[in-house]
Amino acid sequence: MERITQYRQAIRQLLAAQASLDQNSVDQEIDCQMVVDTENDHYQLLDVGWEGLKRVYNCFIHIDIKNDKVWIQRNMTEVDLGQALVELGVPKEDIILGLHPAYKRPYTGYGVA
Amino acid sequence: MERITQYRQAIRQLLAAQASLDQNSVDQEIDCQMVVDTENDHYQLLDVGWEGLKRVYNCFIHIDIKNDKVWIQRNMTEVDLGQALVELGVPKEDIILGLHPAYKRPYTGYGVA
């Protein structure tokens, strides 16, 4: 359980760092939302709003904790989130690249479900 | 504050009803995730997973509470979420259709920010 608490902390740290980068570049009609659902272990960063008459709705990072593993579900940034999580203390075998189909995961160097 | 607690309850009820519909029709490799972030008041339903070799990542409902108003930020369902919230006791003037640009909102019959 202590391990999971540490993973949650690492994810929050990662999102906070990315959110601060994002807010520098966006408009004031666009919210950068940080979603922290510790009940179901879903974590996201999204841009939501309007750019003039264009609707903006873009989830650019989504990470879950599922069965004690950290799943990267979405990454529209240039940051290597797997590597960033490793640097924050999450062991590689406890990170799952959900962005790769299951059959590829044994070859990623990261964990499998 | 009691009003906001009631709005949170209404949103949860709405998501739970929609999630139960969704789970009947999806595959077992696709999770229907309910996101409930009561810290920042973000609420979502998403399908996340794999359909064979096709990645599925689809947020189909997103509702926020912001400055005591209920914002509908995304709705990829056929349900009229505004009407559904009204039926769950949220007054029309406290619902904002974020999906419409700000200049249109005074003409929606719903609230303005």
Short mmCIF file of C-alpha atoms in Angstrom, two decimals:
data_model
loop_
_atom_site.label_atom_id
_atom_site.label_comp_id
_atom_site.label_asym_id
_atom_site.label_seq_id
_atom_site.Cartn_x
_atom_site.Cartn_y
_atom_site.Cartn_z
CA MET A 1 0.00 0.00 0.00
CA GLU A 2 2.89 2.32 0.81
CA ARG A 3 4.23 1.62 -2.66
CA ILE A 4 0.93 2.72 -4.24
CA THR A 5 0.94 5.91 -2.16
CA GLN A 6 4.40 6.62 -3.58
CA TYR A 7 3.17 5.95 -7.15
CA ARG A 8 0.26 8.36 -6.63
CA GLN A 9 2.70 10.97 -5.41
CA ALA A 10 4.93 10.45 -8.45
CA ILE A 11 1.99 10.81 -10.85
CA ARG A 12 0.81 14.02 -9.15
CA GLN A 13 4.33 15.45 -9.35
CA LEU A 14 4.58 14.59 -13.04
CA LEU A 15 1.19 16.16 -13.83
CA ALA A 16 1.94 19.31 -11.84
CA ALA A 17 5.21 19.80 -13.73
CA GLN A 18 3.50 19.32 -17.11
CA ALA A 19 0.55 21.54 -16.17
CA SER A 20 2.86 24.41 -15.27
CA LEU A 21 4.50 24.16 -18.70
CA ASP A 22 1.12 24.11 -20.41
CA GLN A 23 -0.29 27.16 -18.64
CA ASN A 24 2.48 29.35 -19.93
CA SER A 25 1.44 28.82 -23.51
CA VAL A 26 -2.35 28.81 -23.47
CA ASP A 27 -5.01 31.40 -23.76
CA GLN A 28 -7.13 32.59 -20.86
CA GLU A 29 -10.32 31.15 -22.38
CA ILE A 30 -8.77 27.70 -22.13
CA ASP A 31 -8.53 25.94 -18.77
CA CYS A 32 -5.72 23.51 -18.18
CA GLN A 33 -7.54 21.03 -15.94
CA MET A 34 -5.75 18.62 -13.67
CA VAL A 35 -7.94 15.64 -12.86
CA VAL A 36 -7.00 13.73 -9.70
CA ASP A 37 -9.41 10.92 -8.91
CA THR A 38 -7.81 9.07 -5.99
CA GLU A 39 -10.99 7.05 -5.47
CA ASN A 40 -10.67 5.25 -8.83
CA ASP A 41 -6.99 6.12 -9.49
CA HIS A 42 -7.44 8.09 -12.71
CA TYR A 43 -5.15 11.06 -13.40
CA GLN A 44 -5.28 13.45 -16.35
CA LEU A 45 -4.29 16.76 -17.82
CA LEU A 46 -6.72 18.38 -20.26
CA ASP A 47 -7.12 21.64 -22.11
CA VAL A 48 -10.80 22.63 -22.16
CA GLY A 49 -12.34 25.81 -23.53
CA TRP A 50 -12.68 27.98 -26.58
CA GLU A 51 -10.12 29.51 -28.90
CA GLY A 52 -12.32 32.16 -30.50
CA LEU A 53 -15.06 30.09 -32.16
CA LYS A 54 -13.10 26.84 -32.11
CA ARG A 55 -13.88 24.37 -29.35
CA VAL A 56 -10.80 23.00 -27.59
CA TYR A 57 -11.09 19.67 -25.78
CA ASN A 58 -7.83 17.84 -25.54
CA CYS A 59 -6.78 15.31 -22.95
CA PHE A 60 -3.02 15.27 -23.36
CA ILE A 61 -1.95 13.04 -20.45
CA HIS A 62 -3.88 10.19 -18.84
CA ILE A 63 -2.36 7.82 -16.30
CA ASP A 64 -4.15 5.15 -14.21
CA ILE A 65 -3.19 2.87 -11.36
CA LYS A 66 -4.77 -0.54 -11.92
CA ASN A 67 -3.89 -3.73 -10.01
CA ASP A 68 -0.88 -1.97 -8.45
CA LYS A 69 0.58 -1.03 -11.86
CA VAL A 70 0.89 2.43 -13.36
CA TRP A 71 -0.75 2.53 -16.81
CA ILE A 72 0.12 5.26 -19.30
CA GLN A 73 -3.13 5.56 -21.25
CA ARG A 74 -2.50 8.72 -23.22
CA ASN A 75 0.43 10.98 -23.99
CA MET A 76 0.13 13.78 -26.52
CA THR A 77 3.27 15.52 -25.23
CA GLU A 78 6.88 15.13 -26.29
CA VAL A 79 7.89 13.97 -22.82
CA ASP A 80 8.80 10.31 -22.33
CA LEU A 81 6.37 9.67 -19.47
CA GLY A 82 7.68 6.16 -18.81
CA GLN A 83 11.18 7.50 -18.30
CA ALA A 84 9.87 10.39 -16.20
CA LEU A 85 8.04 7.94 -13.91
CA VAL A 86 11.18 5.82 -13.58
CA GLU A 87 13.08 8.95 -12.55
CA LEU A 88 10.39 9.58 -9.93
CA GLY A 89 10.99 6.15 -8.44
CA VAL A 90 8.46 3.88 -10.16
CA PRO A 91 10.16 0.63 -11.19
CA LYS A 92 10.01 -0.15 -14.90
CA GLU A 93 8.19 -3.45 -14.37
CA ASP A 94 5.36 -1.62 -12.60
CA ILE A 95 4.77 0.72 -15.57
CA ILE A 96 2.56 -0.47 -18.40
CA LEU A 97 2.44 1.27 -21.75
CA GLY A 98 -1.28 1.05 -22.42
CA LEU A 99 -0.60 2.90 -25.67
CA HIS A 100 0.93 -0.27 -27.07
CA PRO A 101 -1.31 -3.25 -27.79
CA ALA A 102 -0.92 -6.10 -25.28
CA TYR A 103 1.10 -8.34 -27.63
CA LYS A 104 3.81 -5.67 -27.98
CA ARG A 105 4.24 -4.93 -24.27
CA PRO A 106 6.71 -7.74 -23.49
CA TYR A 107 9.12 -6.06 -25.96
CA THR A 108 8.83 -2.51 -24.57
CA GLY A 109 11.18 -3.01 -21.63
CA TYR A 110 8.29 -2.01 -19.38
CA GLY A 111 5.78 -4.13 -17.48
CA VAL A 112 3.00 -6.40 -18.71
CA ALA A 113 -0.47 -6.56 -17.18
CA MET B 1 -22.57 24.49 -0.03
CA GLU B 2 -25.48 22.10 0.46
CA ARG B 3 -26.59 23.01 -3.06
CA ILE B 4 -23.18 22.01 -4.45
CA THR B 5 -23.32 18.70 -2.58
CA GLN B 6 -26.67 18.08 -4.26
CA TYR B 7 -25.22 18.95 -7.70
CA ARG B 8 -22.34 16.52 -7.12
CA GLN B 9 -24.84 13.85 -6.22
CA ALA B 10 -26.88 14.55 -9.38
CA ILE B 11 -23.77 14.32 -11.59
CA ARG B 12 -22.72 11.01 -10.01
CA GLN B 13 -26.20 9.61 -10.54
CA LEU B 14 -26.21 10.69 -14.18
CA LEU B 15 -22.78 9.16 -14.84
CA ALA B 16 -23.65 5.91 -13.08
CA ALA B 17 -26.79 5.54 -15.21
CA GLN B 18 -24.86 6.21 -18.43
CA ALA B 19 -21.98 3.93 -17.43
CA SER B 20 -24.33 1.02 -16.86
CA LEU B 21 -25.74 1.48 -20.37
CA ASP B 22 -22.27 1.62 -21.85
CA GLN B 23 -20.95 -1.51 -20.15
CA ASN B 24 -23.62 -3.64 -21.76
CA SER B 25 -22.36 -2.90 -25.22
CA VAL B 26 -18.57 -2.90 -24.92
CA ASP B 27 -15.92 -5.49 -25.20
CA GLN B 28 -13.95 -6.84 -22.25
CA GLU B 29 -10.69 -5.31 -23.49
CA ILE B 30 -12.25 -1.88 -23.14
CA ASP B 31 -12.74 -0.33 -19.71
CA CYS B 32 -15.58 2.07 -19.16
CA GLN B 33 -13.92 4.41 -16.66
CA MET B 34 -15.86 6.68 -14.37
CA VAL B 35 -13.73 9.60 -13.23
CA VAL B 36 -14.89 11.31 -10.03
CA ASP B 37 -12.54 14.07 -8.91
CA THR B 38 -14.35 15.75 -6.00
CA GLU B 39 -11.19 17.72 -5.16
CA ASN B 40 -11.30 19.72 -8.41
CA ASP B 41 -14.93 18.91 -9.37
CA HIS B 42 -14.27 17.12 -12.67
CA TYR B 43 -16.49 14.21 -13.68
CA GLN B 44 -16.17 12.00 -16.74
CA LEU B 45 -17.04 8.79 -18.49
CA LEU B 46 -14.46 7.32 -20.85
CA ASP B 47 -13.93 4.16 -22.86
CA VAL B 48 -10.26 3.18 -22.74
CA GLY B 49 -8.62 0.09 -24.18
CA TRP B 50 -8.07 -1.91 -27.33
CA GLU B 51 -10.44 -3.28 -29.91
CA GLY B 52 -8.15 -5.82 -31.53
CA LEU B 53 -5.30 -3.66 -32.87
CA LYS B 54 -7.28 -0.43 -32.75
CA ARG B 55 -6.68 1.88 -29.80
CA VAL B 56 -9.88 3.14 -28.16
CA TYR B 57 -9.74 6.35 -26.14
CA ASN B 58 -13.00 8.18 -26.01
CA CYS B 59 -14.23 10.55 -23.34
CA PHE B 60 -17.94 10.63 -24.01
CA ILE B 61 -19.21 12.68 -21.04
CA HIS B 62 -17.40 15.41 -19.13
CA ILE B 63 -19.10 17.62 -16.55
CA ASP B 64 -17.45 20.16 -14.20
CA ILE B 65 -18.59 22.27 -11.28
CA LYS B 66 -16.98 25.71 -11.53
CA ASN B 67 -18.00 28.78 -9.50
CA ASP B 68 -21.12 26.94 -8.26
CA LYS B 69 -22.33 26.20 -11.79
CA VAL B 70 -22.54 22.83 -13.54
CA TRP B 71 -20.67 22.94 -16.86
CA ILE B 72 -21.37 20.36 -19.56
CA GLN B 73 -18.00 20.17 -21.30
CA ARG B 74 -18.50 17.14 -23.51
CA ASN B 75 -21.36 14.94 -24.60
CA MET B 76 -20.89 12.29 -27.27
CA THR B 77 -24.10 10.48 -26.29
CA GLU B 78 -27.64 10.94 -27.58
CA VAL B 79 -28.87 11.90 -24.11
CA ASP B 80 -29.81 15.52 -23.46
CA LEU B 81 -27.58 15.99 -20.41
CA GLY B 82 -28.94 19.46 -19.63
CA GLN B 83 -32.47 18.10 -19.44
CA ALA B 84 -31.28 15.07 -17.43
CA LEU B 85 -29.62 17.39 -14.88
CA VAL B 86 -32.78 19.48 -14.64
CA GLU B 87 -34.74 16.30 -13.91
CA LEU B 88 -32.22 15.50 -11.17
CA GLY B 89 -32.95 18.85 -9.53
CA VAL B 90 -30.29 21.21 -10.93
CA PRO B 91 -31.94 24.54 -11.87
CA LYS B 92 -31.54 25.52 -15.52
CA GLU B 93 -29.77 28.79 -14.67
CA ASP B 94 -27.05 26.82 -12.83
CA ILE B 95 -26.27 24.68 -15.87
CA ILE B 96 -23.86 26.04 -18.49
CA LEU B 97 -23.52 24.50 -21.92
CA GLY B 98 -19.76 24.76 -22.33
CA LEU B 99 -20.23 23.11 -25.72
CA HIS B 100 -21.67 26.37 -27.02
CA PRO B 101 -19.39 29.39 -27.40
CA ALA B 102 -19.95 32.08 -24.77
CA TYR B 103 -21.82 34.47 -27.11
CA LYS B 104 -24.49 31.80 -27.79
CA ARG B 105 -25.16 30.85 -24.17
CA PRO B 106 -27.69 33.62 -23.39
CA TYR B 107 -29.91 32.08 -26.12
CA THR B 108 -29.72 28.44 -24.91
CA GLY B 109 -32.28 28.77 -22.12
CA TYR B 110 -29.52 27.64 -19.76
CA GLY B 111 -27.16 29.63 -17.57
CA VAL B 112 -24.31 31.97 -18.47
CA ALA B 113 -20.94 32.03 -16.70
#
